[in-house]
Amino acid sequence: MDSIPARKYMPFGYKLMLSYSVLIIIPVLLVGYIANSIFVNSIREQTRSNIQGTLQLMMDNIAYKMEDTQRISDMLYFDDTLSSHLRHYEAGWVSYEATTKYLLPKFRTVLDATNRRLWLSFYLHNETLPEIYSNYNQADPLMVKNRLFDLYHIKRIVDKDWYRQYPAEVYGKTLQWKRIEDDETHGRISLLRRVVDISLVQTREIGFVRISVRHSDLFESVNFQKIGEGTTIFISDEHGIIVASSGSPPLQVGELWKEADVKEQLVIRQALPGLGWDITALVPANLTEKDTEKVRLLTLLICLGCFAVFSVAGVFISRFFSKRVTKIVSVLDSFREGEFHKRILFKGNDEFTRISSALNEMGHNIGSLIREVYITNLQKKEAELESLQAQINPHFLYNTLSSISRLAKFGEVDKLHQMVLDLAKFYRLTLNDGKNNISIYHELEQVKAYIDIQETKYSERMQVYYDIQTEIFAYDTLKLILQPFLENILEHAWCGDSINIRIIGTLEGASIVFHIIDDGIGFQPATIKQIFGNGDNYRVGYGIRNVDQRIKLHYGKEYGVTIASKPGIGSTIRIVIPASRLKGDAEGARGQLDE
């Protein structure tokens, strides 16, 4: 594009300087003087607002730690498996197994869920379960031990006033922060909460949780340096006793604080939600009081005068430049919204003309680049799909050829003949003239061919049932999204000498959903995480992950594969793809699979 010849003109900056110099120089001097006075006069409120904001941040940090502790208690309160173990009273091996294989690992998991140091005491109604605790010799458990949880029987606390006065249970809501027993001595506070059995009509207490945390941990964010030197910040309980303090020097913990004793200090107090305690800041006067006696009488007159002058000047200047600026902004907004065809043209020879020319050229270039990037991404996506597709068939072909070799060795000619025909049919559908997409009818034919091959191998040891809505035959899909799951079942899911498989296909709104259900050994939760995770063990569930990645690459992240499984019972694989119709006649709608 030919560039516009540069000609001499008055720069935009000079125009603004000439327009405003006479009108601004004198007013700016006066306004600067007044602004200084106003700043000094308003700093008190600003400081108070800043201090309140800092206190709020401290309170938010304390609230976060309280909520984190409550979250730890939720892991015990809402655990149905824990509740089941606590309400079974079989002694002996059952009690030992429940303690060693669930209770102790559960408490370790709960404490490992936070990076903070907590002491967990769990009181059991079930006395068939053993007590497991340490003798601390009146020391603080949070300071002397490694295993920060203990198991006690409930009889140890039934006579305690704090336990008897604990409020009535409202499921999921009743909990209490309170200092009990030696908490005050060791500078701790405890979260108290019941564990209840909801299997009955009326909830019944089956355990009691006490999670203790040190004041120094809970109130770690209380630091006077966040406000300034000479400031004191402290936490006081419901009786006004100082629990934690930060200052230079700090107030004495354990003393009673009275606001009447404060002199020449600003007192800012806020309540800590959930505790009934207060956080208070004592701010010295030198941080909030400044000289406010300068030229207050002139403030109103000068402000009014400047307002009138700047208003008149602003009207004329803004009308001249605003039209051009508005046009430029409208073009930029169009670019931001992805519309790069809009153009702008100014008359004259100044910065606006050069800006409009640069914007027009930029819009043309960006539009061209976007088209090029779009085409490149499409090519990359197609290459990735072809790469993933190429990784599936060799493994299946190797297994099938091994089965054919075994049939030939034992002279089972009829079965060998049938398996070769099924294999040929499977690969005819797989090749699909080099296309990645296939009709759902042909995909299910391909699955049927694979099942026929496996039935020749396993005979009556496997049973496969089909529950397919014929409506979905008229849609298409990526090829080979079902067979890898059947292959995975027949390789890894056997539980005994037989296995049952059910294949379901339904149309749900704008999506097609397949379910592959088996009654095999199922997946371990850790295995499912490895399949869909980013761990080092990339070979686990390779075929499943391959299908999931292909679907997401082709259709988007909202589609793909999910697994629901229970070890020893079986698994359900759920595959979701969009309902995309085939071009031309719906050839797949002409038949149904045999059940």
Coordinates of C-alpha atoms in Angstrom, one line a residue:
M1 CA 0.0 0.0 0.0
D2 CA 1.4 3.4 -1.0
S3 CA 2.1 5.6 2.0
I4 CA 0.7 9.1 2.3
P5 CA 3.4 11.8 1.6
A6 CA 4.4 13.5 4.8
R7 CA 3.6 17.2 4.8
K8 CA 4.1 19.8 7.5
Y9 CA 1.3 20.3 9.9
M10 CA 0.8 21.3 13.5
P11 CA 0.9 18.2 15.7
F12 CA -2.1 17.2 17.7
G13 CA -0.2 17.8 21.0
Y14 CA 0.6 21.4 20.0
K15 CA -3.0 22.1 19.2
L16 CA -4.0 21.0 22.7
M17 CA -1.2 23.0 24.3
L18 CA -2.2 26.2 22.4
S19 CA -5.9 25.7 23.3
Y20 CA -5.4 25.1 26.9
S21 CA -2.2 27.0 27.9
V22 CA -3.9 30.3 28.5
L23 CA -6.9 28.8 30.2
I24 CA -5.1 26.3 32.4
I25 CA -1.8 27.7 33.6
I26 CA -3.2 30.1 36.1
P27 CA -6.1 27.9 37.2
V28 CA -3.8 24.9 37.6
L29 CA -1.6 26.8 40.0
L30 CA -4.5 27.7 42.1
V31 CA -6.2 24.3 41.9
G32 CA -2.9 22.6 42.7
Y33 CA -2.7 24.7 45.9
I34 CA -6.3 23.9 46.7
A35 CA -5.9 20.2 45.9
N36 CA -3.1 19.9 48.4
S37 CA -5.3 21.4 51.1
I38 CA -8.2 19.1 50.2
F39 CA -5.9 16.1 50.2
V40 CA -4.7 17.0 53.7
N41 CA -8.2 17.6 54.9
S42 CA -9.5 14.3 53.5
I43 CA -6.6 12.0 54.5
R44 CA -8.3 11.2 57.8
E45 CA -11.3 9.6 56.1
Q46 CA -9.0 7.9 53.5
T47 CA -6.8 6.5 56.2
R48 CA -9.8 5.3 58.2
S49 CA -11.1 3.6 55.0
N50 CA -7.8 2.0 54.3
I51 CA -7.5 0.7 57.9
Q52 CA -11.0 -0.7 57.7
G53 CA -10.1 -2.4 54.3
T54 CA -6.9 -3.8 55.9
L55 CA -8.9 -5.1 58.9
Q56 CA -11.4 -6.6 56.4
L57 CA -8.6 -8.5 54.7
M58 CA -7.4 -9.8 58.0
M59 CA -11.0 -10.9 58.8
D60 CA -11.3 -12.6 55.4
N61 CA -8.1 -14.5 56.1
I62 CA -9.4 -15.6 59.5
A63 CA -12.8 -16.5 58.0
Y64 CA -11.0 -18.5 55.3
K65 CA -9.1 -20.5 57.9
M66 CA -12.3 -21.1 59.9
E67 CA -14.1 -22.3 56.8
D68 CA -11.1 -24.5 56.0
T69 CA -11.4 -26.1 59.4
Q70 CA -15.1 -26.5 58.9
R71 CA -14.4 -28.1 55.6
I72 CA -12.2 -30.7 57.4
S73 CA -15.1 -31.4 59.8
D74 CA -17.5 -31.8 56.8
M75 CA -15.3 -34.6 55.5
L76 CA -16.2 -36.5 58.6
Y77 CA -19.8 -35.2 59.1
F78 CA -21.0 -36.1 55.6
D79 CA -19.1 -39.4 55.2
D80 CA -21.8 -42.1 55.0
T81 CA -19.1 -44.9 55.1
L82 CA -17.8 -43.5 58.3
S83 CA -21.3 -43.3 59.7
S84 CA -21.8 -47.0 58.7
H85 CA -18.7 -48.1 60.5
L86 CA -19.6 -46.2 63.7
R87 CA -23.1 -47.7 64.0
H88 CA -22.0 -51.3 63.7
Y89 CA -21.2 -52.8 67.1
E90 CA -19.6 -56.2 66.1
A91 CA -16.5 -56.7 68.3
G92 CA -13.4 -58.6 67.4
W93 CA -12.2 -58.7 63.8
V94 CA -15.0 -56.4 62.5
S95 CA -14.0 -53.7 65.0
Y96 CA -10.3 -54.2 64.2
E97 CA -10.8 -54.1 60.5
A98 CA -13.0 -51.0 60.7
T99 CA -10.4 -49.2 62.8
T100 CA -7.3 -50.1 60.8
K101 CA -8.7 -50.1 57.3
Y102 CA -11.0 -47.1 57.4
L103 CA -11.1 -45.0 60.5
L104 CA -7.4 -44.4 60.9
P105 CA -6.7 -43.9 57.2
K106 CA -9.8 -41.6 57.0
F107 CA -8.5 -39.3 59.8
R108 CA -5.1 -39.2 58.2
T109 CA -6.7 -38.2 54.9
V110 CA -8.8 -35.6 56.6
L111 CA -5.7 -33.9 58.2
D112 CA -3.7 -34.3 55.0
A113 CA -6.4 -32.2 53.2
T114 CA -5.0 -29.0 54.7
N115 CA -1.5 -27.7 55.0
R116 CA -2.3 -26.3 58.5
R117 CA -1.5 -28.0 61.8
L118 CA -4.7 -29.2 63.5
W119 CA -5.4 -31.5 66.4
L120 CA -8.4 -33.8 65.8
S121 CA -10.1 -35.5 68.7
F122 CA -12.9 -38.0 67.8
Y123 CA -15.2 -39.3 70.6
L124 CA -17.0 -42.6 69.8
H125 CA -20.3 -43.9 71.1
N126 CA -19.4 -47.3 69.7
E127 CA -17.3 -48.8 72.5
T128 CA -16.5 -51.9 70.4
L129 CA -14.0 -49.7 68.6
P130 CA -10.8 -49.2 70.5
E131 CA -9.4 -45.9 71.9
I132 CA -6.2 -44.7 70.3
Y133 CA -4.6 -41.7 71.9
S134 CA -1.3 -40.4 73.5
N135 CA -0.5 -39.2 76.9
Y136 CA 0.6 -35.5 76.6
N137 CA 1.5 -34.9 80.2
Q138 CA -0.4 -31.5 80.1
A139 CA 1.6 -30.4 77.1
D140 CA 0.0 -28.9 73.9
P141 CA -0.5 -31.8 71.4
L142 CA 0.0 -29.3 68.6
M143 CA 3.5 -28.7 69.7
V144 CA 4.8 -32.2 70.7
K145 CA 3.3 -34.9 68.5
N146 CA 3.3 -36.1 64.9
R147 CA 0.0 -38.0 64.7
L148 CA -2.5 -35.1 65.3
F149 CA -5.6 -37.2 65.9
D150 CA -6.9 -39.2 68.8
L151 CA -9.8 -41.6 69.3
Y152 CA -11.7 -41.6 72.6
H153 CA -14.9 -43.1 73.9
I154 CA -17.7 -40.6 74.5
K155 CA -17.9 -41.4 78.2
R156 CA -14.8 -39.2 78.7
I157 CA -16.8 -36.1 78.0
V158 CA -20.4 -36.9 78.8
D159 CA -20.1 -35.1 82.2
K160 CA -18.3 -32.0 80.7
D161 CA -20.4 -28.8 80.9
W162 CA -19.4 -27.8 77.4
Y163 CA -20.7 -31.1 76.0
R164 CA -24.0 -31.1 77.9
Q165 CA -24.6 -27.5 76.9
Y166 CA -23.9 -28.1 73.2
P167 CA -26.9 -26.8 71.2
A168 CA -29.5 -29.1 69.6
E169 CA -28.6 -30.6 66.2
V170 CA -29.8 -29.0 63.0
Y171 CA -28.4 -31.3 60.3
G172 CA -25.5 -29.9 58.4
K173 CA -25.5 -26.6 60.3
T174 CA -24.9 -27.1 64.0
L175 CA -21.3 -26.4 64.9
Q176 CA -19.6 -24.3 67.6
W177 CA -16.3 -22.5 68.0
K178 CA -15.3 -22.5 71.7
R179 CA -12.4 -22.6 74.0
I180 CA -12.8 -25.7 76.3
E181 CA -10.7 -27.6 78.8
D182 CA -7.0 -26.5 78.4
D183 CA -7.6 -24.5 75.2
E184 CA -7.2 -21.2 77.0
T185 CA -4.0 -22.3 78.7
H186 CA -2.3 -23.4 75.5
G187 CA -3.7 -20.5 73.3
R188 CA -6.1 -22.6 71.3
I189 CA -9.7 -22.6 70.2
S190 CA -11.7 -25.7 69.1
L191 CA -14.4 -26.4 66.5
L192 CA -17.0 -28.7 68.1
R193 CA -19.4 -30.7 66.0
R194 CA -21.5 -33.9 66.3
V195 CA -21.4 -36.8 63.9
V196 CA -24.9 -38.1 63.5
D197 CA -26.7 -41.1 62.0
I198 CA -29.4 -40.1 59.5
S199 CA -30.4 -43.6 58.6
L200 CA -33.2 -43.4 61.2
V201 CA -36.2 -41.2 61.2
Q202 CA -34.7 -39.0 63.9
T203 CA -31.0 -38.2 63.8
R204 CA -28.9 -39.8 66.5
E205 CA -25.4 -38.8 67.7
I206 CA -22.9 -41.5 67.0
G207 CA -19.7 -39.5 67.5
F208 CA -18.3 -36.1 68.4
V209 CA -15.6 -34.1 66.7
R210 CA -13.2 -31.6 68.2
I211 CA -10.7 -29.9 66.0
S212 CA -8.3 -27.6 67.8
V213 CA -6.3 -24.8 66.2
R214 CA -3.8 -22.5 67.8
H215 CA -4.6 -18.7 68.0
S216 CA -1.2 -18.0 66.4
D217 CA -2.3 -20.0 63.3
L218 CA -5.9 -18.7 63.1
F219 CA -4.9 -15.1 63.7
E220 CA -1.6 -15.2 61.7
S221 CA -2.7 -12.4 59.4
V222 CA -3.1 -9.9 62.4
N223 CA -0.1 -7.7 61.9
F224 CA 0.2 -4.0 62.9
Q225 CA 2.8 -3.4 60.2
K226 CA 0.1 -3.7 57.5
I227 CA -1.3 -0.4 58.9
G228 CA 1.7 1.5 60.1
E229 CA 4.2 2.0 62.9
G230 CA 2.6 2.9 66.3
T231 CA -0.6 1.0 65.5
T232 CA -1.9 -1.8 67.7
I233 CA -4.2 -4.5 66.5
F234 CA -5.7 -7.1 68.8
I235 CA -8.4 -9.8 69.1
S236 CA -10.6 -9.8 72.1
D237 CA -13.1 -12.4 73.2
E238 CA -16.8 -12.0 74.2
H239 CA -15.7 -10.8 77.7
G240 CA -13.2 -8.2 76.4
I241 CA -10.2 -10.4 77.2
I242 CA -7.3 -9.9 74.8
V243 CA -6.6 -13.2 72.9
A244 CA -4.0 -12.1 70.4
S245 CA -2.2 -8.8 69.9
S246 CA 0.2 -7.2 67.4
G247 CA 1.8 -3.8 68.0
S248 CA 4.9 -2.0 69.2
P249 CA 4.7 -2.8 72.0
P250 CA 1.7 -5.3 71.8
L251 CA -1.0 -5.4 74.5
Q252 CA -0.7 -8.2 77.1
V253 CA -2.6 -11.3 76.2
G254 CA -5.1 -12.2 78.9
E255 CA -5.7 -8.7 80.1
L256 CA -9.2 -7.0 80.0
W257 CA -9.3 -4.1 77.5
K258 CA -11.5 -1.1 78.0
E259 CA -12.2 1.5 75.4
A260 CA -12.5 4.2 78.1
D261 CA -8.7 3.9 78.7
V262 CA -7.8 5.0 75.2
K263 CA -6.6 8.5 74.7
E264 CA -5.7 10.4 71.5
Q265 CA -6.1 7.3 69.4
L266 CA -8.6 6.4 66.7
V267 CA -10.5 3.2 67.6
I268 CA -11.7 1.0 64.8
R269 CA -13.5 -2.2 65.8
Q270 CA -15.2 -4.9 63.8
A271 CA -16.8 -8.2 64.8
L272 CA -15.4 -11.5 63.7
P273 CA -18.3 -13.6 62.3
G274 CA -18.8 -17.0 63.8
L275 CA -16.7 -16.4 66.9
G276 CA -18.5 -13.5 68.7
W277 CA -15.0 -11.9 69.1
D278 CA -13.8 -8.5 68.0
I279 CA -10.8 -7.3 66.0
T280 CA -9.8 -3.8 67.1
A281 CA -7.2 -1.3 65.7
L282 CA -5.8 1.5 67.8
V283 CA -4.4 4.1 65.4
P284 CA -2.3 7.1 66.7
A285 CA -3.4 10.6 65.8
N286 CA -0.3 11.3 63.7
L287 CA -1.5 8.8 61.1
T288 CA -5.0 10.4 60.8
E289 CA -4.5 14.0 61.6
K290 CA -2.9 16.5 59.2
D291 CA -2.7 20.2 58.8
T292 CA -6.2 21.3 57.5
E293 CA -6.0 25.0 58.0
K294 CA -4.8 26.1 54.5
V295 CA -6.9 28.4 52.3
R296 CA -10.3 26.8 53.2
L297 CA -12.1 30.1 52.5
L298 CA -10.8 30.3 48.9
T299 CA -11.8 26.7 48.0
L300 CA -15.4 27.2 47.0
L301 CA -14.7 30.4 45.0
I302 CA -11.7 29.0 43.1
C303 CA -13.5 25.7 42.4
L304 CA -16.6 27.5 41.0
G305 CA -14.4 29.7 38.9
C306 CA -12.3 26.9 37.4
F307 CA -15.5 24.9 36.8
A308 CA -17.0 27.7 34.8
V309 CA -13.9 28.3 32.7
F310 CA -13.1 24.6 32.1
S311 CA -16.7 23.9 31.2
V312 CA -16.9 26.6 28.5
A313 CA -13.5 25.6 27.1
G314 CA -14.3 21.9 27.3
V315 CA -17.5 22.2 25.3
F316 CA -15.8 23.7 22.3
I317 CA -12.7 21.6 22.4
S318 CA -14.5 18.3 23.0
R319 CA -17.0 19.0 20.2
F320 CA -14.1 19.4 17.8
F321 CA -12.2 16.3 18.7
S322 CA -14.9 14.0 20.0
K323 CA -16.4 13.3 16.6
R324 CA -13.1 12.0 15.2
V325 CA -12.2 10.1 18.4
T326 CA -15.7 8.5 18.3
K327 CA -15.2 7.2 14.8
I328 CA -11.8 5.7 15.7
V329 CA -13.3 4.0 18.8
S330 CA -16.1 2.6 16.7
V331 CA -13.6 1.0 14.3
L332 CA -11.6 -0.4 17.2
D333 CA -14.7 -1.8 18.7
S334 CA -15.5 -3.5 15.4
F335 CA -12.0 -5.0 15.3
R336 CA -12.4 -6.3 18.9
E337 CA -15.7 -8.0 17.9
G338 CA -13.9 -9.7 15.0
E339 CA -15.3 -7.5 12.2
F340 CA -12.3 -6.3 10.3
H341 CA -14.0 -5.1 7.2
K342 CA -15.0 -1.7 8.6
R343 CA -12.9 1.3 7.3
I344 CA -12.6 5.0 8.3
L345 CA -11.5 8.1 6.3
F346 CA -10.7 11.6 7.6
K347 CA -10.1 14.7 5.5
G348 CA -7.1 16.8 6.1
N349 CA -3.5 16.0 6.9
D350 CA -2.9 15.4 10.6
E351 CA -2.5 12.6 13.1
F352 CA -6.1 11.5 12.7
T353 CA -5.6 10.9 9.0
R354 CA -2.5 8.8 9.6
I355 CA -4.3 6.9 12.4
S356 CA -7.2 6.1 10.0
S357 CA -4.8 4.9 7.3
A358 CA -3.0 2.7 9.8
L359 CA -6.2 1.2 11.1
N360 CA -7.5 0.5 7.6
E361 CA -4.3 -1.3 6.7
M362 CA -4.2 -3.1 10.1
G363 CA -7.8 -4.4 9.6
H364 CA -7.0 -5.7 6.2
N365 CA -3.8 -7.5 7.4
I366 CA -5.4 -9.0 10.5
G367 CA -8.4 -10.3 8.5
S368 CA -6.0 -12.0 6.1
L369 CA -3.9 -13.5 9.0
I370 CA -7.1 -14.8 10.7
R371 CA -8.1 -16.6 7.6
E372 CA -4.6 -18.1 7.2
V373 CA -4.5 -19.2 10.9
Y374 CA -8.0 -20.7 10.6
I375 CA -7.0 -22.8 7.6
T376 CA -3.8 -23.9 9.3
N377 CA -5.6 -25.0 12.5
L378 CA -8.1 -27.0 10.4
Q379 CA -5.2 -28.8 8.7
K380 CA -3.5 -29.4 12.1
K381 CA -6.8 -30.8 13.6
E382 CA -7.3 -33.2 10.7
A383 CA -3.7 -34.4 11.0
E384 CA -4.2 -35.1 14.8
L385 CA -7.4 -37.0 14.1
E386 CA -5.7 -39.2 11.5
S387 CA -2.8 -39.8 13.9
L388 CA -5.1 -41.0 16.7
Q389 CA -7.1 -43.1 14.3
A390 CA -4.0 -44.8 13.0
Q391 CA -3.1 -45.9 16.6
I392 CA -6.2 -48.2 17.1
N393 CA -6.2 -50.9 14.5
P394 CA -2.7 -52.5 14.8
H395 CA -3.4 -53.8 18.3
F396 CA -6.7 -55.3 17.4
L397 CA -5.3 -56.9 14.2
Y398 CA -2.5 -58.5 16.1
N399 CA -4.9 -60.1 18.6
T400 CA -7.2 -61.3 15.8
L401 CA -4.4 -62.8 13.7
S402 CA -3.2 -64.7 16.9
S403 CA -6.7 -66.1 17.3
I404 CA -6.8 -67.1 13.6
S405 CA -3.4 -68.8 14.0
R406 CA -4.7 -70.8 17.0
L407 CA -7.9 -71.9 15.1
A408 CA -5.8 -73.1 12.2
K409 CA -3.4 -75.0 14.5
F410 CA -6.3 -76.9 16.0
G411 CA -8.0 -77.5 12.6
E412 CA -11.2 -75.6 13.4
V413 CA -11.8 -74.6 9.7
D414 CA -15.4 -73.4 10.0
K415 CA -14.6 -71.0 12.9
L416 CA -11.4 -69.9 11.1
H417 CA -13.4 -69.2 7.9
Q418 CA -16.1 -67.2 9.8
M419 CA -13.5 -65.2 11.7
V420 CA -11.7 -64.2 8.5
L421 CA -15.0 -63.1 7.0
D422 CA -15.8 -61.0 10.1
L423 CA -12.3 -59.6 10.1
A424 CA -12.6 -58.6 6.4
K425 CA -16.0 -56.9 7.1
F426 CA -14.5 -55.1 10.1
Y427 CA -11.6 -53.6 8.1
R428 CA -13.9 -52.8 5.1
L429 CA -16.0 -50.6 7.5
T430 CA -12.9 -49.3 9.2
L431 CA -11.2 -48.1 6.0
N432 CA -14.4 -46.3 4.9
D433 CA -12.6 -45.0 1.7
G434 CA -10.1 -43.1 3.9
K435 CA -12.8 -41.0 5.6
N436 CA -12.9 -40.4 9.4
N437 CA -16.7 -40.2 9.6
I438 CA -19.0 -43.2 9.3
S439 CA -22.7 -43.7 9.7
I440 CA -23.8 -44.9 13.1
Y441 CA -25.4 -47.9 11.3
H442 CA -22.1 -48.9 9.9
E443 CA -20.3 -48.2 13.2
L444 CA -22.7 -50.7 14.9
E445 CA -22.2 -53.1 12.0
Q446 CA -18.5 -52.8 12.7
V447 CA -19.1 -53.5 16.4
K448 CA -21.2 -56.5 15.4
A449 CA -18.4 -57.8 13.2
Y450 CA -16.0 -57.4 16.1
I451 CA -18.4 -59.2 18.5
D452 CA -18.8 -62.1 16.0
I453 CA -15.0 -62.4 16.0
Q454 CA -14.9 -62.6 19.8
E455 CA -17.8 -64.9 20.0
T456 CA -16.0 -67.3 17.7
K457 CA -13.1 -67.1 20.3
Y458 CA -15.0 -67.2 23.5
S459 CA -18.2 -69.1 22.5
E460 CA -20.9 -69.1 25.2
R461 CA -18.6 -67.5 27.8
M462 CA -19.7 -64.0 26.6
Q463 CA -23.2 -62.6 26.1
V464 CA -23.8 -59.3 24.2
Y465 CA -27.2 -57.5 24.2
Y466 CA -28.2 -54.5 22.0
D467 CA -30.6 -51.8 22.9
I468 CA -30.3 -49.3 20.0
Q469 CA -32.9 -46.6 19.0
T470 CA -33.3 -46.9 15.2
E471 CA -33.6 -43.1 15.0
I472 CA -29.9 -42.7 15.5
F473 CA -29.0 -44.7 12.4
A474 CA -29.6 -41.5 10.3
Y475 CA -26.7 -39.7 12.1
D476 CA -22.9 -40.0 11.6
T477 CA -20.0 -40.4 14.0
L478 CA -16.3 -40.8 14.1
K479 CA -15.4 -44.4 13.3
L480 CA -14.1 -46.8 15.9
I481 CA -15.5 -45.1 19.0
L482 CA -17.2 -48.2 20.4
Q483 CA -14.9 -51.2 19.5
P484 CA -12.0 -50.1 21.8
F485 CA -14.2 -50.3 24.9
L486 CA -15.5 -53.8 24.0
E487 CA -11.9 -54.8 23.4
N488 CA -10.9 -53.4 26.8
I489 CA -13.8 -55.3 28.5
L490 CA -12.8 -58.6 26.9
E491 CA -9.2 -58.2 27.8
H492 CA -9.4 -56.8 31.4
A493 CA -12.9 -57.1 32.8
W494 CA -13.4 -60.8 33.2
C495 CA -14.8 -61.8 36.6
G496 CA -15.1 -65.6 36.5
D497 CA -15.7 -67.6 33.4
S498 CA -18.4 -65.5 31.8
I499 CA -19.2 -61.9 31.1
N500 CA -22.3 -60.0 30.0
I501 CA -22.2 -56.8 27.9
R502 CA -25.0 -54.4 27.0
I503 CA -24.7 -51.8 24.3
I504 CA -27.3 -48.9 24.4
G505 CA -27.7 -46.1 21.9
T506 CA -30.1 -43.3 22.4
L507 CA -30.9 -39.8 21.0
E508 CA -31.0 -37.3 23.8
G509 CA -31.9 -33.8 22.6
A510 CA -29.1 -32.6 20.3
S511 CA -26.7 -35.4 21.4
I512 CA -26.3 -39.1 20.8
V513 CA -25.4 -41.1 23.9
F514 CA -23.9 -44.6 23.9
H515 CA -23.7 -46.7 27.1
I516 CA -21.5 -49.8 27.2
I517 CA -22.3 -51.7 30.4
D518 CA -20.6 -54.9 31.7
D519 CA -20.7 -56.9 34.9
G520 CA -17.0 -57.4 35.1
I521 CA -14.5 -56.5 37.8
G522 CA -14.9 -52.8 37.3
F523 CA -12.3 -49.9 37.5
Q524 CA -10.5 -48.8 40.6
P525 CA -11.0 -45.0 41.2
A526 CA -7.2 -44.5 40.9
T527 CA -7.3 -46.2 37.5
I528 CA -10.0 -43.8 36.2
K529 CA -7.9 -40.8 37.4
Q530 CA -4.9 -42.2 35.5
I531 CA -6.9 -42.7 32.3
F532 CA -8.2 -39.1 32.1
G533 CA -5.4 -37.4 34.1
N534 CA -2.0 -36.1 33.1
G535 CA 0.1 -38.5 35.1
D536 CA 3.3 -40.3 34.1
N537 CA 1.5 -43.7 33.6
Y538 CA 0.3 -42.8 30.1
R539 CA -0.2 -46.4 29.1
V540 CA -3.1 -47.0 31.5
G541 CA -6.4 -46.9 29.6
Y542 CA -4.7 -46.0 26.3
G543 CA -7.6 -47.0 24.1
I544 CA -10.2 -45.2 26.2
R545 CA -8.1 -42.1 26.3
N546 CA -7.5 -42.3 22.6
V547 CA -11.3 -42.3 21.9
D548 CA -11.9 -39.5 24.3
Q549 CA -9.2 -37.3 22.7
R550 CA -10.5 -38.1 19.2
I551 CA -14.1 -37.1 20.1
K552 CA -12.9 -33.8 21.8
L553 CA -10.7 -32.9 18.9
H554 CA -13.4 -33.5 16.3
Y555 CA -16.5 -32.2 18.2
G556 CA -15.3 -30.0 21.1
K557 CA -14.5 -30.4 24.8
E558 CA -18.2 -30.7 25.8
Y559 CA -18.3 -34.2 24.3
G560 CA -16.3 -37.3 25.1
V561 CA -16.1 -40.3 27.4
T562 CA -17.0 -40.7 31.1
I563 CA -16.7 -43.8 33.3
A564 CA -18.8 -44.9 36.2
S565 CA -17.6 -48.0 38.0
K566 CA -17.8 -50.0 41.2
P567 CA -15.0 -52.5 41.7
G568 CA -16.5 -56.1 41.8
I569 CA -19.8 -55.0 40.3
G570 CA -19.1 -53.7 36.8
S571 CA -18.7 -50.5 34.8
T572 CA -20.7 -48.2 32.6
I573 CA -18.9 -46.3 29.8
R574 CA -20.8 -43.2 28.6
I575 CA -19.9 -41.8 25.2
V576 CA -21.5 -38.5 24.0
I577 CA -21.3 -37.1 20.5
P578 CA -23.4 -34.4 18.7
A579 CA -26.4 -35.5 16.7
S580 CA -25.0 -34.7 13.2
R581 CA -26.9 -36.0 10.2
L582 CA -25.4 -37.7 7.3
K583 CA -25.3 -35.9 3.9
G584 CA -27.7 -37.5 1.4
D585 CA -29.9 -40.5 2.2
A586 CA -29.8 -42.0 5.6
E587 CA -28.5 -45.4 4.6
G588 CA -28.2 -46.6 8.1
A589 CA -31.9 -46.3 8.8
R590 CA -32.7 -49.3 6.7
G591 CA -32.1 -52.0 9.3
Q592 CA -31.7 -52.9 12.9
L593 CA -29.1 -54.9 14.8
D594 CA -30.1 -58.4 16.0
E595 CA -30.5 -58.6 19.7

